[in-house]
PDB file of N, CA and C in Angstrom:
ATOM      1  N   UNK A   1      -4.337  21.346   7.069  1.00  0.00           N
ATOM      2  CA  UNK A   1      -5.507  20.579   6.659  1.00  0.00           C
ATOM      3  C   UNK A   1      -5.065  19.341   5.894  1.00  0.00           C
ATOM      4  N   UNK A   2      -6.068  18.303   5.546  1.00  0.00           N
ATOM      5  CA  UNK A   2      -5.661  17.200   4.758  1.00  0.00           C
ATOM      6  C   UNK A   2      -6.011  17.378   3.631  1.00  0.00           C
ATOM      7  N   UNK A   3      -5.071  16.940   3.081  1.00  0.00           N
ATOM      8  CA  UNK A   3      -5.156  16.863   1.207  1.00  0.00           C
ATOM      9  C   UNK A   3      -6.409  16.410   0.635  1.00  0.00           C
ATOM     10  N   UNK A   4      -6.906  16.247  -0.211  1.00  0.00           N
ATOM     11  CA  UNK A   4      -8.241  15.904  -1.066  1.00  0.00           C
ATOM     12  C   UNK A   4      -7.843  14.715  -1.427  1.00  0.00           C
ATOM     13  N   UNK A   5      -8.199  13.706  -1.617  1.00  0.00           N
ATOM     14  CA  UNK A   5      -7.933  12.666  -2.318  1.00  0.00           C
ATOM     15  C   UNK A   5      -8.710  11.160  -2.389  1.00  0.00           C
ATOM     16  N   UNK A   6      -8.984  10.548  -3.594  1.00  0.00           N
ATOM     17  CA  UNK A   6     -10.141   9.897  -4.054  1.00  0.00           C
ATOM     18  C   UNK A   6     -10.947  10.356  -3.585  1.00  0.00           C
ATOM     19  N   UNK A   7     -12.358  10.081  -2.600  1.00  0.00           N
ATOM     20  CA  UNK A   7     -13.518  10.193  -2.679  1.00  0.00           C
ATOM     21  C   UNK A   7     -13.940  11.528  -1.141  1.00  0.00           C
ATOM     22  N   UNK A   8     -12.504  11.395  -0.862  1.00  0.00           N
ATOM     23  CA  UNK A   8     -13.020  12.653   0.247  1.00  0.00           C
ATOM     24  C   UNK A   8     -11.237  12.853   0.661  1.00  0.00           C
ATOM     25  N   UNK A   9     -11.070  12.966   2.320  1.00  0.00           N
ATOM     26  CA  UNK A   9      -9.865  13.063   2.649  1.00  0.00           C
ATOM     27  C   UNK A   9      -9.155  12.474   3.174  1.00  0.00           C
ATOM     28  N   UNK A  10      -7.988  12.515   3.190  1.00  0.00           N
ATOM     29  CA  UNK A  10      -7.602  11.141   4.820  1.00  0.00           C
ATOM     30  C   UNK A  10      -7.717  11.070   5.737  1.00  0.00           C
ATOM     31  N   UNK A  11      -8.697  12.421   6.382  1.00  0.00           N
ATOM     32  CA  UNK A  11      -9.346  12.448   7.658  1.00  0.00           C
ATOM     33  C   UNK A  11     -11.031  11.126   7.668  1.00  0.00           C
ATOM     34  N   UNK A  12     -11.404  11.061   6.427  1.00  0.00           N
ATOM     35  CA  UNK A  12     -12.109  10.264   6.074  1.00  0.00           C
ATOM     36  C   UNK A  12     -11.993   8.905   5.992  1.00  0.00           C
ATOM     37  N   UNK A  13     -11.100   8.604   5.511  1.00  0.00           N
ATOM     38  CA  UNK A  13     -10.313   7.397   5.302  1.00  0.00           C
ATOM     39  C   UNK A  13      -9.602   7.181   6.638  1.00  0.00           C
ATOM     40  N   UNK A  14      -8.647   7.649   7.351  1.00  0.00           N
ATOM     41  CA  UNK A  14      -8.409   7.223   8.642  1.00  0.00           C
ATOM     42  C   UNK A  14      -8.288   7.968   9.614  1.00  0.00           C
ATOM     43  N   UNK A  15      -9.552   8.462   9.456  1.00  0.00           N
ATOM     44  CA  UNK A  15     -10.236   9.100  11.141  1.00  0.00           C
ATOM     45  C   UNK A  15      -9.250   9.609  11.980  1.00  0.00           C
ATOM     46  N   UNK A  16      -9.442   8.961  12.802  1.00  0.00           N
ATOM     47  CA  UNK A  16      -8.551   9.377  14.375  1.00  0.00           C
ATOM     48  C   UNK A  16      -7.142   9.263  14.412  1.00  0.00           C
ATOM     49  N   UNK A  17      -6.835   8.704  13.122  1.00  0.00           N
ATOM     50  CA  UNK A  17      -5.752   7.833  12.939  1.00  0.00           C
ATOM     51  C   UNK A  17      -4.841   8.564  12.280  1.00  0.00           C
ATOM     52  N   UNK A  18      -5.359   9.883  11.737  1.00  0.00           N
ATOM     53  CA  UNK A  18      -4.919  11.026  10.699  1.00  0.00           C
ATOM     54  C   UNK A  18      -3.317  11.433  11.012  1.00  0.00           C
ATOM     55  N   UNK A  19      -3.381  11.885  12.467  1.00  0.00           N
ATOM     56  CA  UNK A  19      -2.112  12.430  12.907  1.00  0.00           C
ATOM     57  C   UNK A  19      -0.836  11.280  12.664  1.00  0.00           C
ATOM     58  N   UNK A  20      -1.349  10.244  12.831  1.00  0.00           N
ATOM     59  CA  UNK A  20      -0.181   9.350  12.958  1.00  0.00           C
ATOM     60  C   UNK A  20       0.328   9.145  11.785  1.00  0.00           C
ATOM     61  N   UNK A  21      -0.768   8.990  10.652  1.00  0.00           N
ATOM     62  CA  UNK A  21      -0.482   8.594   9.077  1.00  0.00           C
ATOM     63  C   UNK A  21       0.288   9.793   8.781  1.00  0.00           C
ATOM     64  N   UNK A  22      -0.365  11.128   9.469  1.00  0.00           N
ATOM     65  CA  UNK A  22       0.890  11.880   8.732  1.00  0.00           C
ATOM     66  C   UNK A  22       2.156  12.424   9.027  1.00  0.00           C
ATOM     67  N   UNK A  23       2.225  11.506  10.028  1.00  0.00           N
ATOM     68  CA  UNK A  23       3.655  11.454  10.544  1.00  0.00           C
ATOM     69  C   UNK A  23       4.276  10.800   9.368  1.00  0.00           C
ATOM     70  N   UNK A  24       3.531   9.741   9.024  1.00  0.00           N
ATOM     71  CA  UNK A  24       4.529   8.520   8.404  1.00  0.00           C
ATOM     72  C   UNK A  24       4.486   9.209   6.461  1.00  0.00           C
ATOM     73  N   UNK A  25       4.038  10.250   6.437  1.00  0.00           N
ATOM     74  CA  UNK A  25       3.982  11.118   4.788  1.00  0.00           C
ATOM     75  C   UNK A  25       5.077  11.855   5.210  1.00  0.00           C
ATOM     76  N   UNK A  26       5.201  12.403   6.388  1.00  0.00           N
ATOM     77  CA  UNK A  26       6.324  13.942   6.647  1.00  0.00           C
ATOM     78  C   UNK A  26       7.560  12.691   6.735  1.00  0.00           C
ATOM     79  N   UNK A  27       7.836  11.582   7.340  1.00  0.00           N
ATOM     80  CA  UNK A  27       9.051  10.985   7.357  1.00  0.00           C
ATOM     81  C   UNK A  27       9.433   9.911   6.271  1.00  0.00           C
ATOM     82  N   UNK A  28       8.576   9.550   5.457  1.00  0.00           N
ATOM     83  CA  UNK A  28       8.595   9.026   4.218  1.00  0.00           C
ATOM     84  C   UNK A  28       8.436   9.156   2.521  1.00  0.00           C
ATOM     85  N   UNK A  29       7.361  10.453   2.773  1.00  0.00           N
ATOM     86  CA  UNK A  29       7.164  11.266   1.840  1.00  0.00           C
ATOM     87  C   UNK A  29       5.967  10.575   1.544  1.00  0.00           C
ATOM     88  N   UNK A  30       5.695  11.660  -0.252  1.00  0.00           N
ATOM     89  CA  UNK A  30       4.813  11.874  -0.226  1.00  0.00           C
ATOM     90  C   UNK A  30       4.109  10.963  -1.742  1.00  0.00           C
ATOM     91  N   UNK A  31       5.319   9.988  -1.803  1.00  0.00           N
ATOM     92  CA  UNK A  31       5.840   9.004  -3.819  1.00  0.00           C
ATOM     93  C   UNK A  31       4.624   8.551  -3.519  1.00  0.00           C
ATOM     94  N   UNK A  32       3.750   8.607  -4.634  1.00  0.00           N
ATOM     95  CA  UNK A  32       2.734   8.022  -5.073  1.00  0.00           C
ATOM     96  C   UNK A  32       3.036   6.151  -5.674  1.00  0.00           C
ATOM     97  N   UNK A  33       1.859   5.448  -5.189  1.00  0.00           N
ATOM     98  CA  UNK A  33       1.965   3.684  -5.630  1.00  0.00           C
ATOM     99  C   UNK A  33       2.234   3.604  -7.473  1.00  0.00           C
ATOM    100  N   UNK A  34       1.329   4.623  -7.620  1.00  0.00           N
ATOM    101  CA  UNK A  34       0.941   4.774  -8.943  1.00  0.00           C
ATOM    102  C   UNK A  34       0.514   5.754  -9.550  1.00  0.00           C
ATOM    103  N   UNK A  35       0.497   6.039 -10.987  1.00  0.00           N
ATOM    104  CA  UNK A  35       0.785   7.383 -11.347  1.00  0.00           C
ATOM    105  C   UNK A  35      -1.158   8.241 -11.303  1.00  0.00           C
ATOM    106  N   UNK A  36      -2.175   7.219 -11.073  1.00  0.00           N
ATOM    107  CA  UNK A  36      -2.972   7.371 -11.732  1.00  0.00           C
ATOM    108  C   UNK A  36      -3.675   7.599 -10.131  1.00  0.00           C
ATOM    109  N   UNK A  37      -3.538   7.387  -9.088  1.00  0.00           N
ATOM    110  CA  UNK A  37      -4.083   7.029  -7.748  1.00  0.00           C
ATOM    111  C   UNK A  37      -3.436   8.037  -6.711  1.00  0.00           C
ATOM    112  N   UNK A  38      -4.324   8.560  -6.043  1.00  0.00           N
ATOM    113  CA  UNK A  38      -3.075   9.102  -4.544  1.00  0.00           C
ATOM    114  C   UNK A  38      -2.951   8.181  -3.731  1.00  0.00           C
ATOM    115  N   UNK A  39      -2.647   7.127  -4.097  1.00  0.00           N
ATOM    116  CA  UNK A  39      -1.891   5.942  -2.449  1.00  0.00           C
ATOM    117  C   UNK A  39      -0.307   5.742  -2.650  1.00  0.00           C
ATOM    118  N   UNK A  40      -0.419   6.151  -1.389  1.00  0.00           N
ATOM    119  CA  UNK A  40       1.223   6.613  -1.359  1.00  0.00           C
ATOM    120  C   UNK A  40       2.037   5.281  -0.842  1.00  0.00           C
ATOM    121  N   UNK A  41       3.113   5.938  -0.995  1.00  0.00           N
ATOM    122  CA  UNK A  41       4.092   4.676  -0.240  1.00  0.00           C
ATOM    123  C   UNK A  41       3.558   4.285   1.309  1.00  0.00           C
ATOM    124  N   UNK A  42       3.842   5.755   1.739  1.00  0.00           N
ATOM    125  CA  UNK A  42       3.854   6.384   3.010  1.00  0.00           C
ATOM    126  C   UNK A  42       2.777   5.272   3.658  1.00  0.00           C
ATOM    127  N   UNK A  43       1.519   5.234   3.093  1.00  0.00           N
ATOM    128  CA  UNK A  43       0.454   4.607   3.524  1.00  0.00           C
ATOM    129  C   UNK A  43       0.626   2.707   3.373  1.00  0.00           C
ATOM    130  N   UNK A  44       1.188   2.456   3.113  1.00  0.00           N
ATOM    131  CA  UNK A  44       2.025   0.928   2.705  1.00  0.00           C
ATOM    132  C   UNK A  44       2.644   0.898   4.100  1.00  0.00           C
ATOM    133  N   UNK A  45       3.637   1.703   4.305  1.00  0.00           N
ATOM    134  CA  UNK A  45       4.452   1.425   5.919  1.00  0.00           C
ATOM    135  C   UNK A  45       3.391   1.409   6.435  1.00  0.00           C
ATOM    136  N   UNK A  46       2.783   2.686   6.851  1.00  0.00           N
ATOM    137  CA  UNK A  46       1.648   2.883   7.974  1.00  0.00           C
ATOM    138  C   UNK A  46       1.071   1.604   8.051  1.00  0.00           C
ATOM    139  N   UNK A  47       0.371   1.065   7.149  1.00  0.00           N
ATOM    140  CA  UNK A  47      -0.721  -0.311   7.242  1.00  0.00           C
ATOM    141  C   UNK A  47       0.204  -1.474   7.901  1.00  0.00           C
ATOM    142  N   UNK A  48       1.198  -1.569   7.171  1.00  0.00           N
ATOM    143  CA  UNK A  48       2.229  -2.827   7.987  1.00  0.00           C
ATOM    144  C   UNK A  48       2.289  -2.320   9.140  1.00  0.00           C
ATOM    145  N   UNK A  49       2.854  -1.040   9.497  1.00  0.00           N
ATOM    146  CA  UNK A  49       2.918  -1.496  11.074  1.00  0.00           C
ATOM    147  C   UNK A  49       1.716  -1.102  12.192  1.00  0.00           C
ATOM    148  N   UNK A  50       0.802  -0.796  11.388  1.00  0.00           N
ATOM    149  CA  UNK A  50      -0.653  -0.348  12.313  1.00  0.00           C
ATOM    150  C   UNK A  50      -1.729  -1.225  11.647  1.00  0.00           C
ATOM    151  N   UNK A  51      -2.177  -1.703  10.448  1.00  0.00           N
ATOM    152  CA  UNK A  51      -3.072  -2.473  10.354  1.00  0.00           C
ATOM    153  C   UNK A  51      -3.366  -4.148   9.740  1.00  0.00           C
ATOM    154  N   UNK A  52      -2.308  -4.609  10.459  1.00  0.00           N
ATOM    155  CA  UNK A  52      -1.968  -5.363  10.229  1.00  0.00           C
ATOM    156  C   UNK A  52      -1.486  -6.160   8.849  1.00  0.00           C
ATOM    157  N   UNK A  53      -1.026  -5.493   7.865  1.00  0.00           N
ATOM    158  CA  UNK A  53      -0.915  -5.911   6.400  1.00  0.00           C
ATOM    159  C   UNK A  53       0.249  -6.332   6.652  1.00  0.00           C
ATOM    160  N   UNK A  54       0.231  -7.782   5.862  1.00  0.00           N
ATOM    161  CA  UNK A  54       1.177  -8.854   5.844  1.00  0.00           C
ATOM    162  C   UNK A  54       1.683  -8.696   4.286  1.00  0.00           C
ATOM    163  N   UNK A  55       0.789  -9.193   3.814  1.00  0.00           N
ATOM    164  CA  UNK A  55       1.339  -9.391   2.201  1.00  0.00           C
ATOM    165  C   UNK A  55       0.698  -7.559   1.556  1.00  0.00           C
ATOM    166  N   UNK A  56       1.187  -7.939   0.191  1.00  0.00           N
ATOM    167  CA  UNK A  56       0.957  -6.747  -0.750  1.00  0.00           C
ATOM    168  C   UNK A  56      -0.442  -6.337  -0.986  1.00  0.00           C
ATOM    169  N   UNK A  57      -1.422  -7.329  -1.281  1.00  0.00           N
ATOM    170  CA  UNK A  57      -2.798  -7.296  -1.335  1.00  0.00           C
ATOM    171  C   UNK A  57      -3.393  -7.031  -0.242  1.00  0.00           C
ATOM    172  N   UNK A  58      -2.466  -7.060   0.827  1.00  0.00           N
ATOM    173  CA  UNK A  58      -3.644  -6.965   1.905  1.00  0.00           C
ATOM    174  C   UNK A  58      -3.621  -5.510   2.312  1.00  0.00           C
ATOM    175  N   UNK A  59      -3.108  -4.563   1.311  1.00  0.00           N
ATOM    176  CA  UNK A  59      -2.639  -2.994   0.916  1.00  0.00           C
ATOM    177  C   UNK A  59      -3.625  -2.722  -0.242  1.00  0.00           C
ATOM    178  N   UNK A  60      -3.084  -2.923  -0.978  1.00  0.00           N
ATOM    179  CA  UNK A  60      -3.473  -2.988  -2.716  1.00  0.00           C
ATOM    180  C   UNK A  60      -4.889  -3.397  -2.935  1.00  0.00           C
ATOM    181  N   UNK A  61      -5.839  -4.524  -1.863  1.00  0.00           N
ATOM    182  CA  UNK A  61      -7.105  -5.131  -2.646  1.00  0.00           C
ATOM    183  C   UNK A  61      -7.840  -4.631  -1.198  1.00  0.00           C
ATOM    184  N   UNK A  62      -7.437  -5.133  -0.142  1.00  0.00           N
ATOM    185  CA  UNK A  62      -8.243  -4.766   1.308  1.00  0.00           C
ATOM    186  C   UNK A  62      -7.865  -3.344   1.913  1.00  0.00           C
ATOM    187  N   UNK A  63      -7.253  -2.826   1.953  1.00  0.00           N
ATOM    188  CA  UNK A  63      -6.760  -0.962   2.654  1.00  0.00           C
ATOM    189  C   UNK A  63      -7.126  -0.370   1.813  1.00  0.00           C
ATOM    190  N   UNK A  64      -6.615  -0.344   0.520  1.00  0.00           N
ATOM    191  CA  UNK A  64      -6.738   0.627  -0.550  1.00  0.00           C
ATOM    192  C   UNK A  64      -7.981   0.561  -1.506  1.00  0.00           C
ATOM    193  N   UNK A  65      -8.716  -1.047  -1.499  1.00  0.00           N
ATOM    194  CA  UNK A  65      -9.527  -1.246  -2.037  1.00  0.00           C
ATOM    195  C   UNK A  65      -8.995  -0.836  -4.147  1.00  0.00           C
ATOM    196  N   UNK A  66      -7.802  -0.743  -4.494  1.00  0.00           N
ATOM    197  CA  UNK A  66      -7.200  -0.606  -5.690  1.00  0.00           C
ATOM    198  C   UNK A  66      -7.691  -1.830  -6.490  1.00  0.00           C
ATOM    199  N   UNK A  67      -7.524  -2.708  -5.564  1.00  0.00           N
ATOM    200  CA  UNK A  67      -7.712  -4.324  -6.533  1.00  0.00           C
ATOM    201  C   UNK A  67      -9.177  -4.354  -6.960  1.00  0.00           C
ATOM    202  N   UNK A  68     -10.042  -3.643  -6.651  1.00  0.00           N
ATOM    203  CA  UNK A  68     -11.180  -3.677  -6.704  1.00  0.00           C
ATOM    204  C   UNK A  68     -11.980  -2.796  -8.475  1.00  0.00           C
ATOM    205  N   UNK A  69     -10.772  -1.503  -8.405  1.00  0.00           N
ATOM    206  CA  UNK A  69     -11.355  -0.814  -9.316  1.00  0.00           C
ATOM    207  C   UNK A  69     -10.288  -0.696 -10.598  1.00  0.00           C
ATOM    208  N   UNK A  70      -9.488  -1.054 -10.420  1.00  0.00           N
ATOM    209  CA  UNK A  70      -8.134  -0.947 -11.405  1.00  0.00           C
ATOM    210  C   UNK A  70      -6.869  -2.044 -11.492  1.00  0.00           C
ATOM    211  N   UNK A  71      -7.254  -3.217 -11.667  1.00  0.00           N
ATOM    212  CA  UNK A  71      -6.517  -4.129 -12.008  1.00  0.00           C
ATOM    213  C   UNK A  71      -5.339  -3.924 -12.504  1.00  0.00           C
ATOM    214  N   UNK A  72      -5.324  -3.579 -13.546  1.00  0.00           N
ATOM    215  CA  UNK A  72      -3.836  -2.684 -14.000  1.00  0.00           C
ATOM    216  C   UNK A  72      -3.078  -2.196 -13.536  1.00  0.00           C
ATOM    217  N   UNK A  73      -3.685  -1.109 -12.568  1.00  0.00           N
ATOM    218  CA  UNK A  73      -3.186  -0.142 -12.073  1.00  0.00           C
ATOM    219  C   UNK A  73      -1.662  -1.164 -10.370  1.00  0.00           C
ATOM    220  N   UNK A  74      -2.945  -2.249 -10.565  1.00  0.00           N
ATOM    221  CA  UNK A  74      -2.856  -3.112  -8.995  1.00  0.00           C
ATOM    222  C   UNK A  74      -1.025  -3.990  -9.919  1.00  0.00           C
ATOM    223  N   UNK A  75      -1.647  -3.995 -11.087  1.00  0.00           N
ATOM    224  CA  UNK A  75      -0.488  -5.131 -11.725  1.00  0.00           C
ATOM    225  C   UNK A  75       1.004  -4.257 -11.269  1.00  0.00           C
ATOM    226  N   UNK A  76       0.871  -2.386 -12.162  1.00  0.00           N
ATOM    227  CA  UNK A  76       1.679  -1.531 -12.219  1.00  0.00           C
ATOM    228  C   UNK A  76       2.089  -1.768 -10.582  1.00  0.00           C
ATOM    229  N   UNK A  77       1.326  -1.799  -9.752  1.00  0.00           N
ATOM    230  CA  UNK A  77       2.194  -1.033  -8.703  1.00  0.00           C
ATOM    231  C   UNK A  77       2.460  -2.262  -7.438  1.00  0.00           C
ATOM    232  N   UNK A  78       2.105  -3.594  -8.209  1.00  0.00           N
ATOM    233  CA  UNK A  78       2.738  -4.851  -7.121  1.00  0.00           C
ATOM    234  C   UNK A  78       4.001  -4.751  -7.176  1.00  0.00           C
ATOM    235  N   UNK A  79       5.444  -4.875  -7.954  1.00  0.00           N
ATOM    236  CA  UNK A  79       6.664  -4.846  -7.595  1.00  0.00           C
ATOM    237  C   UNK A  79       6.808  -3.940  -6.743  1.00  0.00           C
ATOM    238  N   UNK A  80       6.904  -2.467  -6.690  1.00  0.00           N
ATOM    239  CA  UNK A  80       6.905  -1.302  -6.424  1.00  0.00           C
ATOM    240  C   UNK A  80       6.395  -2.065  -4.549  1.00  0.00           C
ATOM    241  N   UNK A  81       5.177  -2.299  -4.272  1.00  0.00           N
ATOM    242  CA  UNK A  81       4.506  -2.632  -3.294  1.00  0.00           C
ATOM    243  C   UNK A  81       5.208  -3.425  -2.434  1.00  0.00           C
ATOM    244  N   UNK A  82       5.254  -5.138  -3.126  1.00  0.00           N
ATOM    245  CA  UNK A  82       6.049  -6.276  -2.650  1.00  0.00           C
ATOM    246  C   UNK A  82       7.636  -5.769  -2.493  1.00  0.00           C
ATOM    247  N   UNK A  83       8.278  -4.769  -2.819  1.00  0.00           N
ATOM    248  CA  UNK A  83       9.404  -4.678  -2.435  1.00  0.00           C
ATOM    249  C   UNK A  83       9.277  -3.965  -0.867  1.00  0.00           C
ATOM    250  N   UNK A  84       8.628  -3.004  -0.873  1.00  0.00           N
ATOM    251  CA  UNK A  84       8.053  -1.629   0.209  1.00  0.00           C
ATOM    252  C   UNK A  84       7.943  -3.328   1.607  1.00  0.00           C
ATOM    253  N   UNK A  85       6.994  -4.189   1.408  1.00  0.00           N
ATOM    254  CA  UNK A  85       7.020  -4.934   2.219  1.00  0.00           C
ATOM    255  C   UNK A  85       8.482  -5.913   3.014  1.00  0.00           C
ATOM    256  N   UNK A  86       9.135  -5.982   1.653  1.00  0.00           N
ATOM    257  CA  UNK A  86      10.553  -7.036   1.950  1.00  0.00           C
ATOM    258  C   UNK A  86      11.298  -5.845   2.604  1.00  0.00           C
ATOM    259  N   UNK A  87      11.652  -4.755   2.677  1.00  0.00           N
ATOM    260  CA  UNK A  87      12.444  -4.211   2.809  1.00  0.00           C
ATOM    261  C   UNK A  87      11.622  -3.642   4.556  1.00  0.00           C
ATOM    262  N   UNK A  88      10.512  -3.720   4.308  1.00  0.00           N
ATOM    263  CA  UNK A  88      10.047  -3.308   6.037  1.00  0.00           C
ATOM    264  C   UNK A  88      10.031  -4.554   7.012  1.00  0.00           C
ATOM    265  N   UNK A  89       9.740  -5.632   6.251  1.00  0.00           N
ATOM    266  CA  UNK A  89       9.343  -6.975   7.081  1.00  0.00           C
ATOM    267  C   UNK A  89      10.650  -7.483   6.613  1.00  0.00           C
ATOM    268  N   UNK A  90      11.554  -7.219   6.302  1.00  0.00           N
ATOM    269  CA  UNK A  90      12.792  -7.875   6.187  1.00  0.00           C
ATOM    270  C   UNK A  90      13.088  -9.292   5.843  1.00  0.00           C
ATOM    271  N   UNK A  91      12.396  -9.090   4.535  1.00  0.00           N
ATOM    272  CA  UNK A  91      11.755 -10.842   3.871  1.00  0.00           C
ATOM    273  C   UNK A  91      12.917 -11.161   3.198  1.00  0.00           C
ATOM    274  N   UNK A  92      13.570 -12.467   2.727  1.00  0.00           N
ATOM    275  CA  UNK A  92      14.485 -12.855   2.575  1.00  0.00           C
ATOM    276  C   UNK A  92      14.042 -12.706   0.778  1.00  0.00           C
ATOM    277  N   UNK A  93      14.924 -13.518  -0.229  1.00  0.00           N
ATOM    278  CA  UNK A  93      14.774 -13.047  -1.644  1.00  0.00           C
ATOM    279  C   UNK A  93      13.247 -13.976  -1.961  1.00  0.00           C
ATOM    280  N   UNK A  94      13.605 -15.548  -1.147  1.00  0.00           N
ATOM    281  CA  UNK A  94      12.633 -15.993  -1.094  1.00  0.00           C
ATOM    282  C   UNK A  94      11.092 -15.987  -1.092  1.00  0.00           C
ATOM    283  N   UNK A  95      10.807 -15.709   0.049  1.00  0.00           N
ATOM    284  CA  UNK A  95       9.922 -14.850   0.853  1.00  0.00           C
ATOM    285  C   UNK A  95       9.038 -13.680  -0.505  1.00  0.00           C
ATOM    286  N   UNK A  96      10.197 -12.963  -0.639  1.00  0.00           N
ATOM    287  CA  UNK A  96       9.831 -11.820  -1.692  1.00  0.00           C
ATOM    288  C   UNK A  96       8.853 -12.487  -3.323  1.00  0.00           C
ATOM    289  N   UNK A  97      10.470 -13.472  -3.364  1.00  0.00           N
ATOM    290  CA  UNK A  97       9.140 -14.140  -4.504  1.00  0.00           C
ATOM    291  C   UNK A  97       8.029 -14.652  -4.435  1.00  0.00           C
ATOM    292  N   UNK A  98       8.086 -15.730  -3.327  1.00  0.00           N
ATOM    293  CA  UNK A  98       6.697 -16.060  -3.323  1.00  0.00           C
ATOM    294  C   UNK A  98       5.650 -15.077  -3.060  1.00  0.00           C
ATOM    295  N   UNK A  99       5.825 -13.855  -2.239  1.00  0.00           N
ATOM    296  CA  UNK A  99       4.737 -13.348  -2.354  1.00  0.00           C
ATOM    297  C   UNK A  99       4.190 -12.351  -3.329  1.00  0.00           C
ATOM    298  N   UNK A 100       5.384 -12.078  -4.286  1.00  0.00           N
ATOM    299  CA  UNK A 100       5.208 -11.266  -5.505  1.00  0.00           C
ATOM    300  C   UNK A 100       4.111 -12.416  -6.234  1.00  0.00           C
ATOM    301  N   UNK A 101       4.587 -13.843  -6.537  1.00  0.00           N
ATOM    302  CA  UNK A 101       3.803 -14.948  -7.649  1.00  0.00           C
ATOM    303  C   UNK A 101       2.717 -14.651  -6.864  1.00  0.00           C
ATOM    304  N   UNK A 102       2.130 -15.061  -5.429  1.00  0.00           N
ATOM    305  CA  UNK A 102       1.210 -15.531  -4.928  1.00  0.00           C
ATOM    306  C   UNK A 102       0.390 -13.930  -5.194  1.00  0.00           C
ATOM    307  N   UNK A 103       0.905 -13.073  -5.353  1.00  0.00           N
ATOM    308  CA  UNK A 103      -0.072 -12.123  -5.378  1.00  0.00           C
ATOM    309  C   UNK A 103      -0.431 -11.812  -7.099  1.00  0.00           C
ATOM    310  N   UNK A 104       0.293 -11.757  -7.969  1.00  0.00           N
ATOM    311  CA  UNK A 104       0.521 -12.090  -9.166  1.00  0.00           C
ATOM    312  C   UNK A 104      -1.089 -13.286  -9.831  1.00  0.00           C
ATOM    313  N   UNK A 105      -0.499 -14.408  -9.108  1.00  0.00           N
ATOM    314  CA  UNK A 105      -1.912 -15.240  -9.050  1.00  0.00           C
ATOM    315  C   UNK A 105      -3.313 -14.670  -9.060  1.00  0.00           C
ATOM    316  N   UNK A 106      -3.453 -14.054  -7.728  1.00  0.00           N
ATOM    317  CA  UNK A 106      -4.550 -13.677  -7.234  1.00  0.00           C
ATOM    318  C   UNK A 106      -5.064 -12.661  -8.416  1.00  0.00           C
ATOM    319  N   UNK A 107      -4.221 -11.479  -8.690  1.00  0.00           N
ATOM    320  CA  UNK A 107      -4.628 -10.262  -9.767  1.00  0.00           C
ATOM    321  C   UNK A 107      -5.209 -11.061 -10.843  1.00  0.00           C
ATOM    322  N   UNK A 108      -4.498 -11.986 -11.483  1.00  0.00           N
ATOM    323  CA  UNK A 108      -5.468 -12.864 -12.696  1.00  0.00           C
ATOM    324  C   UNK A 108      -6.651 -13.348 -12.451  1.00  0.00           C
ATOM    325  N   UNK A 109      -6.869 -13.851 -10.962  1.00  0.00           N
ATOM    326  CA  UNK A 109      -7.821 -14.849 -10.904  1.00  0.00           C
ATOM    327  C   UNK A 109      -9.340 -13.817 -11.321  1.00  0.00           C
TER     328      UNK A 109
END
């Protein structure tokens, strides 16, 4: 069965899509973004390579909807995030910074 987590399960959260996401928990595990949230790493890969997430926010504020209810929480777990991305999208050091600032930006605004 699927785990419980925030407001229902991840059969809830991604439907049809369940089996595949939990492929990517059994081969990545199961490390939480943050200590306070169940969004996992696991679910960071999945979105890059199935729903189209480019940058960190587009995890963190649009997938996870995090940016929405816990700012803090979004601050805590951007390095953590923006690295998960450089190291899948194979972003140069460059690359990495700018999108750490550019997302950095956005959390203040």
């Amino acid at each position: 069965s699927c785990p419980k987590f925030r407001h229902g399960t991840f059969i809830d959260f991604y439907g049809d899509c369940i089996s595949l996401v939990a492929k990517y928990i059994e081969k990545y595990g199961n490390k939480k973004l943050h200590k306070n949230y169940f969004y996992l790493e696991a679910e960071v890969l999945y979105c890059i390579d199935y729903e189209f997430a480019m940058k960190p926010l587009d995890f963190l504020d649009r997938r996870s909807g995090l940016g929405f209810i816990d700012k803090q929480a979004v601050s805590e777990s951007l390095l953590r995030t923006t690295i998960i991305f450089k190291e899948k999208l194979k972003w140069g050091d460059d690359v990495f910074d700018y999108n750490l600032l550019e997302a950095k930006k956005n959390i203040m605004s």
